[in-house]
Coordinates of C-alpha atoms in Angstrom, one line a residue:
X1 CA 8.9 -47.7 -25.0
X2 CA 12.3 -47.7 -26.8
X3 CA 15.0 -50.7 -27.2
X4 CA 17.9 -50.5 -25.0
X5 CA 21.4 -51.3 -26.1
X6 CA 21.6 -55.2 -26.0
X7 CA 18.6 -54.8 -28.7
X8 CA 20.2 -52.1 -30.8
X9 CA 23.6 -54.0 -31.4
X10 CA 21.7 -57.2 -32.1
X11 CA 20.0 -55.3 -34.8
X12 CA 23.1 -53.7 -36.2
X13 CA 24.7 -57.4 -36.3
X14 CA 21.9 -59.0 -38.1
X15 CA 21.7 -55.8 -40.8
X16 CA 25.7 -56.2 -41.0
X17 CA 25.0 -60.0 -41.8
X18 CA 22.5 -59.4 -44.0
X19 CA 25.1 -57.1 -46.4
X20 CA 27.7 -60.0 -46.1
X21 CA 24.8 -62.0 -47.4
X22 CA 25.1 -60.4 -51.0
X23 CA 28.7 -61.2 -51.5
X24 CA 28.6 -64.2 -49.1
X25 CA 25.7 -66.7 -49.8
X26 CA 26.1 -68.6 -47.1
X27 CA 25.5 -66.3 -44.5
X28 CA 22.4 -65.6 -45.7
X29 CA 20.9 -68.5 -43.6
X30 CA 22.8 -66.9 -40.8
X31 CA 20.9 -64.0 -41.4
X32 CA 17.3 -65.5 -41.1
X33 CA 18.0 -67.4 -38.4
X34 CA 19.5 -64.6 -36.5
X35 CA 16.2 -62.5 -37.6
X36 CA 13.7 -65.2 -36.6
X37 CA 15.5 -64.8 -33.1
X38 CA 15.4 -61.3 -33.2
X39 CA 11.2 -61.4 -34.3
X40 CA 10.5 -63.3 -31.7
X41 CA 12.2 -62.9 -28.3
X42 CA 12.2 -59.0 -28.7
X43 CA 8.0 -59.5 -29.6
X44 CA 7.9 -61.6 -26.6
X45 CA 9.6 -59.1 -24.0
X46 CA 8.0 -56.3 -25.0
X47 CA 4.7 -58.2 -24.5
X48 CA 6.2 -58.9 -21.2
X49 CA 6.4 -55.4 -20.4
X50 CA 3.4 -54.0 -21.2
X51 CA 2.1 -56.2 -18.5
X52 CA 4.1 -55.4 -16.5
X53 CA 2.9 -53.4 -13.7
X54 CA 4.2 -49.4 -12.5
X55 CA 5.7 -49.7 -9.2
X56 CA 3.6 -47.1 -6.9
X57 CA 4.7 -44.0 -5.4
X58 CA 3.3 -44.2 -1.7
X59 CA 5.1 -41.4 -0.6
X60 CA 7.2 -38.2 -0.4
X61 CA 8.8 -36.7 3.0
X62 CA 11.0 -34.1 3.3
X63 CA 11.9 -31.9 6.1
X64 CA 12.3 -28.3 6.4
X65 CA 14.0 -26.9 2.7
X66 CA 16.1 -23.5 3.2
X67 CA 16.8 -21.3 0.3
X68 CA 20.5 -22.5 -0.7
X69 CA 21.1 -25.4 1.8
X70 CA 20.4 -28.8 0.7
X71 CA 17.6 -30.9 2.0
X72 CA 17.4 -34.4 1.9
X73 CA 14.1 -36.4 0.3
X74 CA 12.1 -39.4 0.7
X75 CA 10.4 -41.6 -1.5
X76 CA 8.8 -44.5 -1.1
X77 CA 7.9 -46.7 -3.4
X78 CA 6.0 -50.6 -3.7
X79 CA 5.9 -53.1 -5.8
X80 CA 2.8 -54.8 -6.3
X81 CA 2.9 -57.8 -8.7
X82 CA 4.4 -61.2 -8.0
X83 CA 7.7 -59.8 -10.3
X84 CA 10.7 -59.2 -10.0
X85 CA 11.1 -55.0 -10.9
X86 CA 14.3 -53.1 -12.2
X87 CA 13.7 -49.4 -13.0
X88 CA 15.8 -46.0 -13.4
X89 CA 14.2 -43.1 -11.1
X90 CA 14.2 -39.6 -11.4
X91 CA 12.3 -37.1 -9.1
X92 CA 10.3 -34.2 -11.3
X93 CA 11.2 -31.6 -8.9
X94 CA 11.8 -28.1 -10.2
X95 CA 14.6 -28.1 -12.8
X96 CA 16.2 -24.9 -11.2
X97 CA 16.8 -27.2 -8.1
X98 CA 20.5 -28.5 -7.6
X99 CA 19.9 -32.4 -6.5
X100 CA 22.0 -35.1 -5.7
X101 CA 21.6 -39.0 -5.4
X102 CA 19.3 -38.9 -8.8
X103 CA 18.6 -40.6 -11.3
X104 CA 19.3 -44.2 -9.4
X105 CA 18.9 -47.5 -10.6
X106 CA 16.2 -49.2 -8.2
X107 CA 15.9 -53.3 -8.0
X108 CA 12.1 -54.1 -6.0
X109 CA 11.3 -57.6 -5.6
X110 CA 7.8 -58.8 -5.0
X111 CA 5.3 -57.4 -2.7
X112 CA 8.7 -55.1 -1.5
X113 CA 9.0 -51.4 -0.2
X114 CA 11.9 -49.2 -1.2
X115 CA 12.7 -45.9 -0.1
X116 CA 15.2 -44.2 -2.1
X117 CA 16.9 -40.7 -0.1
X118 CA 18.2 -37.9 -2.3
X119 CA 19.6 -34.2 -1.5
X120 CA 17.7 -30.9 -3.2
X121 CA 19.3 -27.6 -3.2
X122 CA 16.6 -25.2 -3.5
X123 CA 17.5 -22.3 -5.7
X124 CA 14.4 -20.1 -5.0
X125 CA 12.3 -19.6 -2.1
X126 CA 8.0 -20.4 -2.6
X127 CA 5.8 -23.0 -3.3
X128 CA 6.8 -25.4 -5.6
X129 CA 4.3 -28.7 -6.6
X130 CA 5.6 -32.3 -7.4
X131 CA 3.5 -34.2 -9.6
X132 CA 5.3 -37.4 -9.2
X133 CA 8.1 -39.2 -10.9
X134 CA 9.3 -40.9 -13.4
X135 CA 10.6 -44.6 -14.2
X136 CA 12.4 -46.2 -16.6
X137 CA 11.1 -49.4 -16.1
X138 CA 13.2 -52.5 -18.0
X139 CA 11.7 -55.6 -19.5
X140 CA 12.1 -59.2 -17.8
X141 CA 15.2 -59.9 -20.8
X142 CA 16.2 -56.2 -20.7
X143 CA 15.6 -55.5 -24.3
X144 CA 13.1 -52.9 -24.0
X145 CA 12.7 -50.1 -21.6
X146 CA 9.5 -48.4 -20.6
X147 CA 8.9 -44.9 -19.4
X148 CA 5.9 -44.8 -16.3
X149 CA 4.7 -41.8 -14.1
X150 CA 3.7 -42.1 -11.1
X151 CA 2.0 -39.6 -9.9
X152 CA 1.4 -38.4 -6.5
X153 CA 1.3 -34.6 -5.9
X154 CA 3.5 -33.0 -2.8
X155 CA 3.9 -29.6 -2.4
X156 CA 7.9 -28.6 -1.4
X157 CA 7.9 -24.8 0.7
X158 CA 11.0 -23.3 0.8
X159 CA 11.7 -20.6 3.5
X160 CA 14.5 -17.9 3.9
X161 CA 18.0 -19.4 5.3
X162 CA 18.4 -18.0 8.3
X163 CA 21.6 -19.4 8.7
X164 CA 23.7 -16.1 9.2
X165 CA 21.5 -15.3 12.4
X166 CA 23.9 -18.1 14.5
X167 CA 27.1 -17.2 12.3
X168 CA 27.5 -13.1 12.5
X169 CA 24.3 -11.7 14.1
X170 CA 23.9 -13.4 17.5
X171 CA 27.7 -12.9 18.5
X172 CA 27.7 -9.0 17.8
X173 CA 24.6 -8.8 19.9
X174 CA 25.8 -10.9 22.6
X175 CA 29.3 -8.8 22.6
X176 CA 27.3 -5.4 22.5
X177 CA 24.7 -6.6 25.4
X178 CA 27.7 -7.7 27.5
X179 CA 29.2 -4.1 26.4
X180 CA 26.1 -2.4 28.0
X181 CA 25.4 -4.6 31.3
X182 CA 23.0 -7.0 31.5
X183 CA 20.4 -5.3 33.9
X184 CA 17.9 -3.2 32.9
X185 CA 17.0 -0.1 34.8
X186 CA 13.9 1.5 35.6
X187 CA 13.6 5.2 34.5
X188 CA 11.5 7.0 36.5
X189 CA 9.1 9.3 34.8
X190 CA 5.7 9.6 33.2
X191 CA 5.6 5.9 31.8
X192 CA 2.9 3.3 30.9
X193 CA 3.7 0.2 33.1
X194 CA 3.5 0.2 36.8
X195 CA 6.4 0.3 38.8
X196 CA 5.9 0.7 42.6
X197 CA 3.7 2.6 44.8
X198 CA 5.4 5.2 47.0
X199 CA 4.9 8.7 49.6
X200 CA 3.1 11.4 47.4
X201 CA 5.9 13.5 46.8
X202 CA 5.3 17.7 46.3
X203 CA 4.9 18.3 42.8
X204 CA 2.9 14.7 41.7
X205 CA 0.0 15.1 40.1
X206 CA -3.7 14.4 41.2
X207 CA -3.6 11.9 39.0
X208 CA -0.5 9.6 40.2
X209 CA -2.5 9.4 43.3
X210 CA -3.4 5.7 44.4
X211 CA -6.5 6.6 46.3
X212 CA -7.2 2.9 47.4
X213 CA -3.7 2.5 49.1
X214 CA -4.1 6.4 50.6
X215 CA -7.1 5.6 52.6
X216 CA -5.4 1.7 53.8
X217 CA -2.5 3.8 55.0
X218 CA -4.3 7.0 55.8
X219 CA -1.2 8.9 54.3
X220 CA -0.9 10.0 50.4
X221 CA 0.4 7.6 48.1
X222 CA 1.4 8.0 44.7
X223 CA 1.8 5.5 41.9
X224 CA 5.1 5.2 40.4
X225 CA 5.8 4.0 36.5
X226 CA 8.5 3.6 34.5
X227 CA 8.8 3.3 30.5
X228 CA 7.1 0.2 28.8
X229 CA 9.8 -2.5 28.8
X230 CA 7.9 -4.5 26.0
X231 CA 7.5 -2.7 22.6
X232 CA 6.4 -2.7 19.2
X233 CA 8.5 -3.4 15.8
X234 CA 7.0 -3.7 12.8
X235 CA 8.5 -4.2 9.6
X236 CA 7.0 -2.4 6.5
X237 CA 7.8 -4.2 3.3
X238 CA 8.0 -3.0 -0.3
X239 CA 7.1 -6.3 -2.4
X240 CA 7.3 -4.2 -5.4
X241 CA 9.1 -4.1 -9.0
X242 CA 12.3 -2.4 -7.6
X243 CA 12.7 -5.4 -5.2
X244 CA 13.2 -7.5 -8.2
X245 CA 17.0 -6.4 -8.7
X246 CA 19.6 -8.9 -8.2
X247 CA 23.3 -9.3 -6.3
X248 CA 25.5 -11.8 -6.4
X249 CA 22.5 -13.9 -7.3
X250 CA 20.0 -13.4 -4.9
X251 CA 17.1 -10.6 -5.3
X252 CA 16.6 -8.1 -2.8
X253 CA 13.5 -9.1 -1.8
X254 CA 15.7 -12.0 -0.7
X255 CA 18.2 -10.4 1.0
X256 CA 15.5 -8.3 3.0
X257 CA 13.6 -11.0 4.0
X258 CA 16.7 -13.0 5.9
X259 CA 17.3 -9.2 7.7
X260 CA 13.8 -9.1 8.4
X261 CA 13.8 -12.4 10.0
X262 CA 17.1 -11.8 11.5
X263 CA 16.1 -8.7 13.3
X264 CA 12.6 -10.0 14.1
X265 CA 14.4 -12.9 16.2
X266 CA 16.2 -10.3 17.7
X267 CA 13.8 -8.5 18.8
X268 CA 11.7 -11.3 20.3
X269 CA 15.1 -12.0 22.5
X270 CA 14.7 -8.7 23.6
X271 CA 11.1 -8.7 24.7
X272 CA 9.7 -6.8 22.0
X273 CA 6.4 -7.6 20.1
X274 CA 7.5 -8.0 16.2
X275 CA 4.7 -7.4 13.6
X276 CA 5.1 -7.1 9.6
X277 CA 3.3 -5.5 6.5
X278 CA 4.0 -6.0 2.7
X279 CA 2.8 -3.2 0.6
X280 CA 3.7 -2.4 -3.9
X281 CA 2.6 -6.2 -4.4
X282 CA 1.1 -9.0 -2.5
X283 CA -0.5 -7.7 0.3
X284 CA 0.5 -9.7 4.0
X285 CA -0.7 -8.6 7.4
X286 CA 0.7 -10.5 11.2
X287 CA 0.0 -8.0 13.8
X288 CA 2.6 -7.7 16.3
X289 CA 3.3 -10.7 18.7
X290 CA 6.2 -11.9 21.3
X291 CA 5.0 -15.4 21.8
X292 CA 6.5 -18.6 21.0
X293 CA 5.0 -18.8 17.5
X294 CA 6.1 -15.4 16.1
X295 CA 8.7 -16.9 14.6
X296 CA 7.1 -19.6 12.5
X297 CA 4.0 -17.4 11.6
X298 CA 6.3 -14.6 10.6
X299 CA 8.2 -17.0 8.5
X300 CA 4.7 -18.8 7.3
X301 CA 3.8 -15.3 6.2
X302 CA 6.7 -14.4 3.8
X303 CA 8.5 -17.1 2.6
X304 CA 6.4 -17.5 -0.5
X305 CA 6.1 -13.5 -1.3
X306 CA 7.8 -13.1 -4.5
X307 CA 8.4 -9.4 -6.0
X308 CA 5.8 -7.9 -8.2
X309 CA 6.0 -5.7 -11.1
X310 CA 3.7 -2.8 -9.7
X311 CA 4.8 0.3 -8.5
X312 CA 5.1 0.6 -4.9
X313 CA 3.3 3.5 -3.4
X314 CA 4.7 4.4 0.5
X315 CA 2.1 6.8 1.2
X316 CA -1.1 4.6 0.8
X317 CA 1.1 1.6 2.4
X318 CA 2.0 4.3 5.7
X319 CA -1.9 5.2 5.7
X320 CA -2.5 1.7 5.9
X321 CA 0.0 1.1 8.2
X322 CA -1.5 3.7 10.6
X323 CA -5.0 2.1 10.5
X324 CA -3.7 -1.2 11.4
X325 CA -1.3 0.0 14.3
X326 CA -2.4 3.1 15.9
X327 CA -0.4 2.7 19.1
X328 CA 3.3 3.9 19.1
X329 CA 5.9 1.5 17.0
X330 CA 9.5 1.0 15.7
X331 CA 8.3 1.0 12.1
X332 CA 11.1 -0.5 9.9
X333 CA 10.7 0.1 6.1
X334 CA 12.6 -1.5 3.7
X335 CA 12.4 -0.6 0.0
X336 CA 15.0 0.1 -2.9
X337 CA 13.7 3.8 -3.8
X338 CA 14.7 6.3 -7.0
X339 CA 14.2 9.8 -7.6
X340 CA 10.6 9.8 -8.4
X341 CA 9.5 7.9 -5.2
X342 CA 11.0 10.8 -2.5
X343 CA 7.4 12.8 -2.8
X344 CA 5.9 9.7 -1.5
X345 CA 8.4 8.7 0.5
X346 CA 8.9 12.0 2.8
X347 CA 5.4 12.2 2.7
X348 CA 4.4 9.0 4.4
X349 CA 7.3 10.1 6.5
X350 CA 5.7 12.7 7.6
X351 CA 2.5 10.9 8.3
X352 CA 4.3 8.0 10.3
X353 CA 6.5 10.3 12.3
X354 CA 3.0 11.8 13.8
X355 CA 2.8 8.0 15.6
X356 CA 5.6 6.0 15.7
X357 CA 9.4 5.6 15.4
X358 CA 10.4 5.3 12.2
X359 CA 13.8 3.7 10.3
X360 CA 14.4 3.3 6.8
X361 CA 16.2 0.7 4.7
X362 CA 17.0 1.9 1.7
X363 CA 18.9 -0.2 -0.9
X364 CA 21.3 0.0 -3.5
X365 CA 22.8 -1.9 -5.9
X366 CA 25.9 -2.9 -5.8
X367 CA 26.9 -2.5 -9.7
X368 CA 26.8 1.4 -8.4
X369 CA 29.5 0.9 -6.2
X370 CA 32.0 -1.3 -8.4
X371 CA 31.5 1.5 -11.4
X372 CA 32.5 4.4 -8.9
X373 CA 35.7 1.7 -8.6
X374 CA 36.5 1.2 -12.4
X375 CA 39.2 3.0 -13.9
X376 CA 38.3 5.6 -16.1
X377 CA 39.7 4.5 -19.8
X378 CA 37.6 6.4 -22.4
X379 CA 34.8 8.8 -22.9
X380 CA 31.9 6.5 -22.2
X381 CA 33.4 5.1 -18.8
X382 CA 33.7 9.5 -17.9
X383 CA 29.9 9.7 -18.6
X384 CA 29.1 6.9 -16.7
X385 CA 30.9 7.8 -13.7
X386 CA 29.8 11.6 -13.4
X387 CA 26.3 10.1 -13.9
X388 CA 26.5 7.3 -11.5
X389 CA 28.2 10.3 -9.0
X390 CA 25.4 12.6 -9.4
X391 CA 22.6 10.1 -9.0
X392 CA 24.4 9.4 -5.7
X393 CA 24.6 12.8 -4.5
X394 CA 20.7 13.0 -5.1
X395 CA 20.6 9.8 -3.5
X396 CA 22.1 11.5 -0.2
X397 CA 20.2 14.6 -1.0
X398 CA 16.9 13.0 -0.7
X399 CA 18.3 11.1 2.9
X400 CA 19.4 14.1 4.6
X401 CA 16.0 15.5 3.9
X402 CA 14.5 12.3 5.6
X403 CA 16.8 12.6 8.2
X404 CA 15.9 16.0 8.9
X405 CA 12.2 14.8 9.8
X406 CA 13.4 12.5 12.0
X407 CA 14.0 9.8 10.2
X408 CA 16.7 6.7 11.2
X409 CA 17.8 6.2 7.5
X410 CA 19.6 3.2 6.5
X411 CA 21.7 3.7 2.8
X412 CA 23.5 0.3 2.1
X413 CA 24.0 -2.6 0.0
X414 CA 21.6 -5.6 0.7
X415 CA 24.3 -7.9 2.1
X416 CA 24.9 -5.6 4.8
X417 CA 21.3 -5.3 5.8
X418 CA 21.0 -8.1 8.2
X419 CA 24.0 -6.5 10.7
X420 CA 23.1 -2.8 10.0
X421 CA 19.4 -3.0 11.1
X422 CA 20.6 -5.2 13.9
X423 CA 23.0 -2.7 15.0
X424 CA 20.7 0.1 14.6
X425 CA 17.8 -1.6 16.7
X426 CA 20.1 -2.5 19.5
X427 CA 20.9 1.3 19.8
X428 CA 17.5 2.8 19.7
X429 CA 16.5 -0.1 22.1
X430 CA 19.6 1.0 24.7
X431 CA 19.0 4.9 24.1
X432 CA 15.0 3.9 25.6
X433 CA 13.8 6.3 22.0
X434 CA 11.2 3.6 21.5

């Protein structure tokens, strides 16, 4: 408990009056009357508010919290004595979090409900716990003021913003499917789904034969297929310490989750089963899935995964990979690689290629880019850009050897992932190389 203002002036009066009392003897009856006042009302209120009961936290509802966009809150809160309440209330929500509408000054009558709405701007994505909230609760005469917590735990999740999936994504891909014609033709050939039964043609094989329908029509028919309209993507994730670097505020584990989701909603326009894998940290599995709940278990799956300081290592993760998904894939991979990691990298390259389809996101920071820019002014800024060149021409090195295994390789900065991978799926998809 601590006085409030009304309390604190009252006290500086009676000590000023108390030093006119030496030169003034007159005021010193002034003085003790004003501190018999001050003895007992203040002793009485405070009283007062120690019995005063804690208004109670009933409840906390939000709805669904994006990284970046705000969210509006619920509280609710009761009164339950006979009295009259006046408190100050403040949400302990994480401190990193912008809000808005907090602290506000609450009046709850007796036996009343109030429920107070504010707006959080989630800074981070995960879990994050409440434990409650805190109260500045004022005495009945408003001398005193009382600090309560009420506590009632609530756990805030906070997923990726997909918000740049309706605002540049979708109208690309509705442009470039309008491009390409909206039907789909069959392609005749030596596919997996069944297409039509037709007249056994010279050259079909034994094995195309539909011996059922050949003895109903006493003639040779053959089976006819065309290539699997619904395929397999799945995303292979690097969760490790090189994911932890930052642009323009945002990691880019971030930035690859909201292209992950991106292309993964996509995809599940298209048809296409969408699966993921995180490897180099926590370790998440969703096998692939087109329903109406990929989606929301994809986004259940990752929206807590937070970048880990191990090593990533491709090879064990592509070995895993493999065991998990043995039929043929789009395998997307997204990592932020150096130097030392190509061994791994081209040899889980390797080891995919033998099964699947396989693309590669590999990014860069953009602090690379703006010091190719820079004017060159002294000695130091020379060294820097000559080394900064060199570890770029590696860089491109160690892609054209990936692309020379077959590799779809992806070099770019994390804010253009989302489009690029888009782009890149949509043409694989129309060239039928899945």
């Amino acid at each position: 408990m601590r006085p409030r203002t009304p309390l604190v002036f009252a006290l500086a009066g009676w000590t000023a009056t108390g030093l006119a009392a030496v030169w003034l003897p007159q005021a010193g009856h002034v003085w003790q009357g004003i501190g018999l006042l001050l003895g007992v009302f203040p002793a009485a209120d405070l009283l007062a508010l120690a019995r005063l009961p804690s208004p109670e936290l009933r409840g906390r509802t939000h709805g669904i919290l994006l990284l970046g966009a705000p969210g509006r809150v619920r509280l609710t809160l009761t009164n339950p004595s006979a009295r009259h309440l006046r408190f100050r209330l403040h949400d302990l929500h994480p401190s990193a979090f912008a809000v808005s509408g907090l602290p506000c000054e609450v009046a709850l009558g007796a036996g009343a409900t109030a429920r107070i709405d504010y707006r959080l701007t989630p800074s981070e994505r995960g879990s994050f716990t409440i434990p409650g909230c805190e109260i500045a609760l004022s005495s009945p005469l408003g001398l005193w003021v009382g600090r309560r917590t009420p506590t009632l735990s609530t756990t805030l999740r906070v997923f990726p913003n997909l918000a740049r999936i309706g605002r540049d994504v979708l109208p690309a891909m509705q442009d470039r499917r309008a491009a390409a014609g909206g039907r789909r033709r069959p392609r005749r050939g030596e596919g997996a789904e069944f297409h039509q039964l037709r007249g056994y043609h010279q050259g079909d094989g034994l094995r195309r034969i539909d011996w059922k329908a050949t003895a109903r029509m006493r003639k040779l028919i053959a089976r006819e297929y065309e290539d699997e309209r619904d395929r397999h993507l799945v995303f292979l994730l690097d969760t490790g310490r090189r994911m932890r670097h930052r642009d323009a505020g945002r990691s880019h584990l971030d930035e690859a989750l909201s292209a992950l989701l991106t292309v993964a909603f996509v995809a599940l326009a298209h048809g296409d089963s969408v699966g993921l894998m995180t490897y180099g940290g926590a370790r998440r599995w969703c096998a692939p899935r087109k329903d109406a709940q990929t989606m929301r278990r994809l986004r259940e799956r990752v929206y807590d995964v937070q970048p880990s300081l191990e090593a990533s290592d491709p090879l064990q993760a592509a070995r895993e990979l493999l065991h998990r998904m043995p039929r043929r894939a789009l395998v997307v991979m997204i990592t932020n690689s150096r130097d030392e990691d190509q061994s791994g990298m081209e040899r889980a390259a390797r080891l995919l290629r033998r099964h699947h389809l396989l693309m590669i996101a590999d990014l860069r920071e953009s602090a690379l880019d703006r010091s190719l820019e820079t004017e060159i002014a002294d000695l130091p800024g020379a060294l820097r850009f000559h080394a900064v060149h060199g570890w770029l021409a590696t860089r491109r090195h160690h892609r054209e050897r990936l692309r020379h295994l077959g590799v779809e390789i992806l070099d770019l900065l994390p804010a253009q992932l989302p489009g690029a991978m888009v782009e890149r799926y949509l043409a694989i998809k129309r060239a039928g190389r899945l």
